[in-house]
Short mmCIF file of C-alpha atoms and ligand atoms in Angstrom, two decimals:
data_model
loop_
_atom_site.label_atom_id
_atom_site.label_comp_id
_atom_site.label_asym_id
_atom_site.label_seq_id
_atom_site.Cartn_x
_atom_site.Cartn_y
_atom_site.Cartn_z
CA MET A 1 163.79 24.25 -44.65
CA TYR A 2 164.76 27.50 -46.37
CA ARG A 3 167.13 27.14 -49.30
CA ILE A 4 169.28 29.71 -51.04
CA GLN A 5 171.25 28.91 -54.14
CA ASP A 6 173.61 31.83 -54.66
CA SER A 7 177.38 31.78 -54.63
CA PRO A 8 179.03 32.14 -51.19
CA GLU A 9 180.27 35.62 -52.21
CA VAL A 10 176.75 36.87 -53.02
CA ALA A 11 175.26 35.22 -49.92
CA TRP A 12 177.99 36.73 -47.71
CA ARG A 13 177.39 40.22 -49.13
CA LEU A 14 173.63 39.96 -48.59
CA PHE A 15 174.13 38.64 -45.06
CA GLN A 16 176.07 41.78 -44.19
CA TYR A 17 173.00 43.86 -45.09
CA ILE A 18 170.73 41.47 -43.19
CA LYS A 19 172.88 41.62 -40.05
CA ALA A 20 172.80 45.42 -40.07
CA SER A 21 169.02 45.50 -40.62
CA PHE A 22 168.35 42.97 -37.86
CA GLU A 23 170.34 45.08 -35.40
CA GLU A 24 168.81 48.35 -36.50
CA LYS A 25 165.20 47.11 -36.54
CA ASP A 26 165.48 44.62 -33.66
CA ILE A 27 164.38 41.69 -35.81
CA ASN A 28 164.21 38.20 -34.34
CA PRO A 29 167.19 36.21 -35.82
CA ILE A 30 165.21 33.09 -36.74
CA PRO A 31 165.64 31.12 -40.02
CA LEU A 32 162.37 32.43 -41.47
CA ASN A 33 163.47 36.05 -41.02
CA TYR A 34 166.90 35.36 -42.47
CA TYR A 35 165.25 33.81 -45.51
CA LEU A 36 162.80 36.67 -46.02
CA TRP A 37 165.38 39.39 -45.57
CA TYR A 38 167.73 37.57 -47.90
CA GLN A 39 164.99 37.60 -50.54
CA TYR A 40 164.35 41.26 -49.77
CA TYR A 41 167.93 42.32 -50.42
CA LYS A 42 168.29 40.01 -53.38
CA GLY A 43 165.30 41.77 -54.91
CA ASP A 44 164.12 39.00 -57.28
CA ASN A 45 160.51 39.49 -56.24
CA PRO A 46 159.61 43.20 -56.62
CA GLN A 47 156.07 42.73 -55.31
CA PHE A 48 157.37 41.15 -52.11
CA ARG A 49 159.95 43.90 -51.76
CA GLU A 50 157.28 46.56 -52.19
CA GLU A 51 155.04 44.96 -49.57
CA LEU A 52 157.89 44.66 -47.07
CA ASP A 53 158.77 48.32 -47.70
CA GLN A 54 155.16 49.22 -46.87
CA VAL A 55 155.32 47.14 -43.69
CA LEU A 56 158.48 48.96 -42.62
CA LYS A 57 156.80 52.33 -43.15
CA ASP A 58 153.86 51.34 -40.95
CA ASP A 59 153.93 52.25 -37.21
CA MET A 60 153.80 48.63 -36.18
CA GLY A 61 156.85 47.77 -38.26
CA TYR A 62 158.00 44.22 -38.92
CA ASN A 63 157.47 41.22 -36.64
CA ASP A 64 157.57 37.41 -36.91
CA ARG A 65 153.83 37.28 -37.53
CA ILE A 66 154.06 39.53 -40.55
CA GLY A 67 157.08 37.52 -41.69
CA ARG A 68 155.12 34.28 -41.61
CA ARG A 69 152.32 35.85 -43.61
CA LEU A 70 154.73 37.21 -46.21
CA TYR A 71 156.47 33.83 -46.47
CA ASN A 72 153.16 32.04 -47.00
CA ASP A 73 151.99 34.62 -49.53
CA TYR A 74 155.15 34.80 -51.61
CA PHE A 75 157.39 31.77 -51.10
CA ALA A 76 155.52 28.74 -49.72
CA VAL A 77 154.97 25.95 -52.27
CA ASP A 78 152.25 23.39 -51.92
CA SER A 79 154.17 20.30 -53.03
CA THR A 80 151.57 17.72 -51.97
CA THR A 81 148.84 18.83 -54.33
CA SER A 82 151.29 19.27 -57.20
CA GLU A 83 152.31 15.58 -56.74
CA PHE A 84 148.66 14.65 -57.21
CA ASP A 85 148.43 16.97 -60.13
CA LYS A 86 151.32 15.05 -61.74
CA ALA A 87 149.70 11.67 -60.98
CA PHE A 88 146.43 12.80 -62.59
CA ARG A 89 148.26 14.07 -65.64
CA ARG A 90 150.13 10.76 -65.99
CA LEU A 91 146.86 8.83 -65.77
CA VAL A 92 145.05 11.05 -68.25
CA ASN A 93 147.97 10.70 -70.70
CA LEU A 94 147.87 6.93 -70.34
CA MET A 95 144.13 6.87 -71.02
CA VAL A 96 144.54 9.06 -74.09
CA GLN A 97 147.26 6.68 -75.39
CA LYS A 98 144.95 3.68 -74.84
CA ILE A 99 142.01 5.35 -76.56
CA ASN A 100 144.26 6.21 -79.52
CA SER A 101 145.57 2.67 -79.84
CA TRP A 102 141.99 1.31 -79.56
CA ASN A 103 140.95 3.72 -82.33
CA ASP A 104 143.86 2.52 -84.54
CA LYS A 105 142.93 -1.13 -84.03
CA LEU A 106 139.26 -0.42 -84.68
CA ASP A 107 140.27 1.39 -87.86
CA SER A 108 142.29 -1.54 -89.16
CA HIS A 109 139.44 -3.98 -88.32
CA THR A 110 136.93 -1.79 -90.16
CA LYS A 111 139.23 -1.69 -93.20
CA GLN A 112 139.57 -5.46 -93.08
CA LEU A 113 135.77 -5.85 -92.98
CA GLU A 114 135.28 -3.39 -95.85
CA TYR A 115 137.84 -5.32 -97.88
CA SER A 116 136.04 -8.61 -97.15
CA THR A 117 132.67 -7.06 -98.14
CA GLU A 118 134.15 -5.93 -101.46
CA GLU A 119 135.64 -9.38 -102.05
CA LEU A 120 132.26 -11.01 -101.39
CA LYS A 121 130.64 -8.79 -104.06
CA LYS A 122 132.84 -10.29 -106.77
CA ASP A 123 131.19 -12.68 -109.28
CA ASN A 124 132.15 -16.30 -109.75
CA LEU A 125 133.61 -16.91 -106.34
CA ASP A 126 134.21 -20.57 -105.71
CA VAL A 127 133.39 -22.29 -102.41
CA HIS A 128 137.00 -22.23 -101.34
CA GLN A 129 137.26 -18.43 -101.84
CA VAL A 130 133.97 -17.77 -99.98
CA LYS A 131 135.19 -19.95 -97.14
CA GLU A 132 138.41 -17.97 -96.94
CA ILE A 133 136.59 -14.59 -96.90
CA THR A 134 134.12 -15.68 -94.21
CA SER A 135 136.95 -17.04 -92.15
CA ASN A 136 138.69 -13.63 -92.43
CA VAL A 137 135.47 -11.88 -91.38
CA LEU A 138 135.16 -14.22 -88.41
CA SER A 139 138.71 -13.71 -87.24
CA THR A 140 138.34 -9.90 -87.65
CA ALA A 141 135.14 -9.99 -85.57
CA THR A 142 136.86 -12.09 -82.88
CA SER A 143 139.81 -9.76 -82.83
CA MET A 144 137.42 -6.77 -82.59
CA GLN A 145 135.70 -8.37 -79.64
CA GLU A 146 139.03 -9.00 -77.92
CA THR A 147 140.16 -5.43 -78.56
CA ASN A 148 136.90 -4.16 -77.11
CA GLN A 149 137.15 -6.36 -74.04
CA MET A 150 140.74 -5.29 -73.48
CA PHE A 151 139.75 -1.65 -73.90
CA GLN A 152 136.88 -1.98 -71.42
CA LYS A 153 139.22 -3.66 -68.94
CA HIS A 154 141.77 -0.84 -69.28
CA MET A 155 139.07 1.80 -68.87
CA LEU A 156 137.71 0.05 -65.79
CA GLU A 157 141.21 -0.10 -64.29
CA SER A 158 141.76 3.55 -65.07
CA SER A 159 138.46 4.60 -63.55
CA GLU A 160 139.31 2.59 -60.38
CA GLU A 161 142.68 4.31 -60.34
CA ILE A 162 140.99 7.70 -60.67
CA LYS A 163 138.60 6.87 -57.82
CA LYS A 164 141.57 5.90 -55.61
CA LEU A 165 143.50 9.03 -56.51
CA ARG A 166 140.47 11.16 -55.80
CA GLN A 167 140.01 9.64 -52.36
CA GLN A 168 143.69 10.11 -51.57
CA LEU A 169 143.50 13.67 -52.82
CA LEU A 170 140.50 14.44 -50.60
CA ALA A 171 142.28 12.96 -47.58
CA VAL A 172 145.47 14.86 -48.33
CA GLN A 173 143.55 18.06 -49.02
CA SER A 174 142.00 17.96 -45.57
CA GLN A 175 145.48 17.37 -44.10
CA VAL A 176 146.80 20.19 -46.24
CA LEU A 177 144.23 22.50 -44.65
CA GLN A 178 144.89 21.41 -41.09
CA ASP A 179 147.61 22.61 -38.77
CA GLU A 180 149.55 19.51 -37.81
CA LEU A 181 150.30 20.54 -34.24
CA THR A 182 146.98 21.96 -33.07
CA GLU A 183 144.56 20.34 -35.54
CA VAL A 184 142.72 23.59 -36.24
CA GLY A 185 142.70 25.08 -39.75
CA ASN A 186 146.05 26.29 -41.03
CA ARG A 187 146.98 29.47 -42.83
CA LYS A 188 145.87 28.11 -46.18
CA ALA A 189 142.48 27.14 -44.75
CA TYR A 190 142.23 30.63 -43.30
CA ASN A 191 142.86 32.18 -46.73
CA MET A 192 140.16 30.01 -48.30
CA ALA A 193 137.63 30.67 -45.51
CA MET A 194 138.29 34.39 -45.69
CA GLU A 195 137.71 34.40 -49.43
CA GLU A 196 134.46 32.52 -48.91
CA MET A 197 133.43 34.93 -46.18
CA LEU A 198 133.99 37.91 -48.44
CA GLN A 199 131.87 36.26 -51.12
CA ASP A 200 129.12 35.38 -48.64
CA VAL A 201 129.09 38.83 -47.14
CA ALA A 202 125.89 39.77 -48.93
CA GLU A 203 124.17 36.84 -47.22
CA PHE A 204 125.60 37.48 -43.75
CA GLY A 205 125.38 41.27 -43.95
CA SER A 206 127.64 43.04 -41.53
CA GLY A 207 127.67 40.21 -39.00
CA CYS A 208 131.11 38.85 -39.79
CA CYS A 209 133.76 39.36 -37.14
CA MET A 210 137.32 38.35 -36.56
CA ILE A 211 139.20 37.65 -33.36
CA ILE A 212 142.99 37.39 -33.38
CA ALA A 213 144.30 35.65 -30.28
CA ASP A 214 147.99 35.74 -29.43
CA ILE A 215 149.61 34.06 -26.42
CA ASP A 216 151.53 36.56 -24.28
CA HIS A 217 155.28 36.41 -23.80
CA PHE A 218 155.42 33.05 -25.48
CA LYS A 219 159.09 33.48 -26.23
CA ASN A 220 159.77 33.70 -22.48
CA PHE A 221 157.61 30.65 -21.99
CA ASN A 222 159.61 28.67 -24.53
CA ASP A 223 162.85 29.92 -23.03
CA THR A 224 161.74 28.79 -19.55
CA TYR A 225 160.14 25.44 -20.30
CA GLY A 226 161.45 24.50 -23.74
CA HIS A 227 159.79 24.19 -27.13
CA LEU A 228 158.15 20.82 -26.50
CA ILE A 229 156.17 22.15 -23.55
CA GLY A 230 155.52 25.26 -25.62
CA ASP A 231 154.01 22.97 -28.27
CA SER A 232 151.77 21.34 -25.66
CA VAL A 233 150.56 24.76 -24.61
CA LEU A 234 149.71 25.62 -28.21
CA ARG A 235 147.74 22.38 -28.48
CA TYR A 236 146.00 23.12 -25.18
CA PHE A 237 145.12 26.66 -26.24
CA ALA A 238 143.62 25.42 -29.53
CA LYS A 239 141.64 22.75 -27.68
CA LEU A 240 140.33 25.33 -25.26
CA ILE A 241 139.15 27.58 -28.12
CA ARG A 242 137.53 24.60 -29.84
CA ARG A 243 135.71 23.57 -26.67
CA ASN A 244 132.99 26.19 -27.11
CA GLN A 245 133.21 26.50 -30.87
CA SER A 246 129.82 27.26 -32.43
CA LYS A 247 128.80 26.19 -35.92
CA ASN A 248 129.26 29.79 -37.11
CA GLU A 249 132.85 29.84 -36.06
CA ASP A 250 136.01 28.75 -37.85
CA ILE A 251 139.31 28.50 -35.99
CA PHE A 252 142.74 28.76 -37.56
CA ARG A 253 146.33 28.81 -36.47
CA TYR A 254 147.54 31.82 -38.35
CA GLY A 255 151.14 31.12 -37.47
CA GLY A 256 153.33 30.60 -34.39
CA GLU A 257 151.38 31.38 -31.23
CA GLU A 258 148.67 33.32 -33.06
CA PHE A 259 145.15 32.05 -33.75
CA VAL A 260 142.32 33.59 -35.76
CA LEU A 261 138.60 33.03 -35.31
CA LEU A 262 136.26 33.93 -38.16
CA LEU A 263 132.74 34.44 -36.88
CA ARG A 264 129.61 34.55 -39.01
CA ASN A 265 126.41 36.11 -37.73
CA PHE A 266 128.16 37.66 -34.75
CA SER A 267 127.74 41.25 -33.59
CA LEU A 268 130.88 43.05 -32.47
CA ASP A 269 129.65 42.77 -28.85
CA GLU A 270 129.17 39.04 -29.19
CA ALA A 271 132.64 38.66 -30.71
CA VAL A 272 134.16 40.63 -27.81
CA LYS A 273 132.25 38.42 -25.37
CA ARG A 274 133.60 35.31 -27.06
CA ALA A 275 137.16 36.66 -26.89
CA GLN A 276 136.71 37.53 -23.19
CA GLU A 277 135.47 34.02 -22.53
CA ILE A 278 138.62 32.49 -24.07
CA ARG A 279 140.84 35.01 -22.28
CA LYS A 280 139.34 34.13 -18.89
CA GLN A 281 139.56 30.41 -19.55
CA ILE A 282 143.22 30.43 -20.50
CA SER A 283 144.29 32.79 -17.73
CA SER A 284 142.53 30.70 -15.08
CA ALA A 285 143.84 27.35 -16.31
CA HIS A 286 146.11 25.50 -13.88
CA LEU A 287 148.47 23.59 -16.10
CA LYS A 288 150.90 21.06 -14.73
CA LEU A 289 153.98 19.50 -16.23
CA LYS A 290 153.29 15.99 -17.48
CA ASN A 291 154.11 13.23 -14.97
CA SER A 292 154.74 15.79 -12.26
CA ASP A 293 152.79 17.95 -9.87
CA GLN A 294 154.71 21.06 -10.78
CA GLU A 295 152.37 23.79 -11.98
CA ILE A 296 153.55 25.93 -14.85
CA ASN A 297 153.25 29.70 -14.90
CA THR A 298 149.87 31.18 -15.73
CA ILE A 299 149.36 31.61 -19.45
CA THR A 300 147.58 34.66 -20.75
CA ALA A 301 146.67 35.81 -24.21
CA SER A 302 145.77 39.09 -25.88
CA PHE A 303 142.94 39.58 -28.35
CA GLY A 304 142.09 41.98 -31.16
CA VAL A 305 138.51 42.11 -32.48
CA ALA A 306 137.15 43.70 -35.67
CA GLN A 307 134.01 43.56 -37.75
CA LEU A 308 133.95 43.15 -41.52
CA ARG A 309 132.72 46.23 -43.36
CA PRO A 310 130.74 44.94 -46.35
CA ASN A 311 131.85 46.44 -49.69
CA LEU A 312 134.64 48.35 -47.96
CA ASP A 313 136.91 45.67 -46.56
CA ASP A 314 139.11 43.19 -48.31
CA ALA A 315 140.88 40.35 -46.52
CA GLU A 316 143.87 42.52 -45.74
CA SER A 317 142.09 45.59 -44.38
CA PHE A 318 139.80 43.40 -42.26
CA PHE A 319 142.78 41.54 -40.82
CA ASN A 320 144.77 44.73 -40.31
CA ARG A 321 142.06 46.28 -38.15
CA ALA A 322 141.88 43.21 -35.91
CA ASP A 323 145.69 43.15 -35.84
CA LYS A 324 145.88 46.80 -34.80
CA SER A 325 143.47 46.04 -31.94
CA LEU A 326 145.70 43.14 -30.93
CA TYR A 327 148.73 45.40 -31.06
CA LYS A 328 146.98 47.81 -28.71
CA ALA A 329 146.03 44.97 -26.35
CA LYS A 330 149.72 44.02 -26.21
CA LYS A 331 150.82 47.60 -25.72
CA ASP A 332 148.27 48.27 -22.98
CA GLY A 333 149.62 45.45 -20.86
CA ARG A 334 148.44 42.15 -22.48
CA ASN A 335 145.87 39.67 -21.09
CA ARG A 336 143.08 41.83 -22.51
CA VAL A 337 140.62 42.15 -25.36
CA VAL A 338 140.67 45.27 -27.52
CA CYS A 339 137.89 45.98 -29.96
CA GLU A 340 138.49 48.14 -33.04
CA ILE A 341 135.99 50.79 -31.91
CA SER A 342 138.22 51.63 -28.96
CA LEU A 343 141.25 52.33 -31.17
N1 GTP B 401 156.91 25.96 -28.96
C1 GTP B 401 156.66 26.62 -30.06
N2 GTP B 401 157.00 27.91 -30.15
C2 GTP B 401 156.69 28.59 -31.28
C3 GTP B 401 156.06 27.98 -32.37
N3 GTP B 401 155.90 28.89 -33.36
C4 GTP B 401 156.44 30.06 -32.89
N4 GTP B 401 156.90 29.88 -31.62
C5 GTP B 401 157.58 30.82 -30.76
O1 GTP B 401 156.71 31.85 -30.37
C6 GTP B 401 157.50 32.95 -29.94
C7 GTP B 401 156.84 34.23 -30.35
O2 GTP B 401 157.59 35.27 -29.87
P1 GTP B 401 157.25 36.78 -30.12
O3 GTP B 401 156.66 36.97 -31.49
O4 GTP B 401 158.47 37.56 -29.76
O5 GTP B 401 156.08 37.08 -29.12
P2 GTP B 401 155.90 36.85 -27.55
O6 GTP B 401 157.16 36.43 -26.86
O7 GTP B 401 154.74 35.94 -27.39
O8 GTP B 401 155.56 38.28 -27.06
P3 GTP B 401 154.19 39.07 -27.24
O9 GTP B 401 153.43 38.46 -28.37
O10 GTP B 401 154.63 40.46 -27.53
O11 GTP B 401 153.47 38.96 -25.93
C8 GTP B 401 158.90 32.76 -30.55
O12 GTP B 401 159.80 32.46 -29.53
C9 GTP B 401 158.72 31.55 -31.46
O13 GTP B 401 159.88 30.74 -31.48
C10 GTP B 401 155.74 26.59 -32.26
O14 GTP B 401 155.19 25.96 -33.17
N5 GTP B 401 156.05 25.96 -31.10
#
C-alpha cells in the first residue's frame, strides 16, 4: 500500500506532471511507479531525485525493476523488526525500574539495620529494649529475604521473556529475509548477502559471479492466464533454480519476475554454464493448468552474467554489469544468456 498525505490540490498538480512523464517515457502505470514518480516531483528526498535523474540519463532508462530497487532503497520500512525493537525497549525499561525499586528497598533495609546496630551499642539497655531491637532486626532480615526472592522471581520472568522474544525475533527475521511467494531470499536478503560477499572477496578472490534471470514477456503471460497462474509460474521458476542449487550459491527474488543468483567460487564460464542449464530447463518445461490437461505456453527467461572485480566493484557496479548483460539478452531476442565479456 502506497500512501500520500498531501492536499488534493497538491496531489492533482503532481499527477499532471506524472501523467505527462508516463506518456513521454512509456512508463508502466502501476501503483509503485505512481508512488515513486509522485515522490520524484514532490522532491522531498533529494538523494532519491538525484538517483532517478541519473537513471533517466542512462541508455537503459527507467523500468519497473529499477523502480522496485529505488522503492526498497529509499521508501520501504521494515515494520516487523521495529515492533520487536519496541518490545525489547519496553522490557529493558521494566527491568531497569525493577532494579531501581530493589535498590531503594535494599537501601532502606540497610539503613534500618545500621540504626538497630547503633541502638544495640547504647549502654544500659533493658531486656525489653534489646528484645525490641532484635525483633526489628529479624523483621528487616525477613523483609530483605522477601525482597530478594521477589527480585529473583522478576528477573527470572524477565529473562524467560527475553528468551521468548529472541526466539520470535529469529523466526521473524528469517521470514523477513524470505520472499513469501517463492520462498527464496528476498531483496533485503540479497542486500545483506551482497554486503557479505564484498567483505569476503579477499577470501574468494575473483571467483564471485552474479546471474540475473528474468522471465520473458511475463506481462503477456499474466495478461493471458491471469496473475494467479503467473504467481504459480514464479514459484515454479524459483523451485527449478533451487533444484540444482549448490552450497556456494544463494538465490534471491530481486523483484517481480526477476531473480538473482550470487555464486561464490565460480568462474565466469561456470556461471554461464549454470545460467544455460536453468534456461534450458525452463524453456523445455511442459507446464499444465492445474486440474486440466491444457498445456500453457512455453516459458523462457533471459540471463545476464557478470563477475565481481575485487577492489574495483561495489554492489551497484557489479549489479549494473550483470543487468546490462541481461538487457542485451532481452534486446537480442530473449531466451538467451549474455555474459559481460560479450558486451
Ligand atoms: N503474477 C505476478 N506478476 C508479477 C509479479 N510481480 C511483477 N509481475 C508482473 O511482471 C510483469 C513484468 O513486466 P515487464 O517488466 O514489462 O517485463 P516483461 O513483460 O516480462 O517483458 P521482458 O522482461 O522485456 O521480456 C508485469 O506485468 C508485472 O505486473 C508477481 O508477484 N506476480
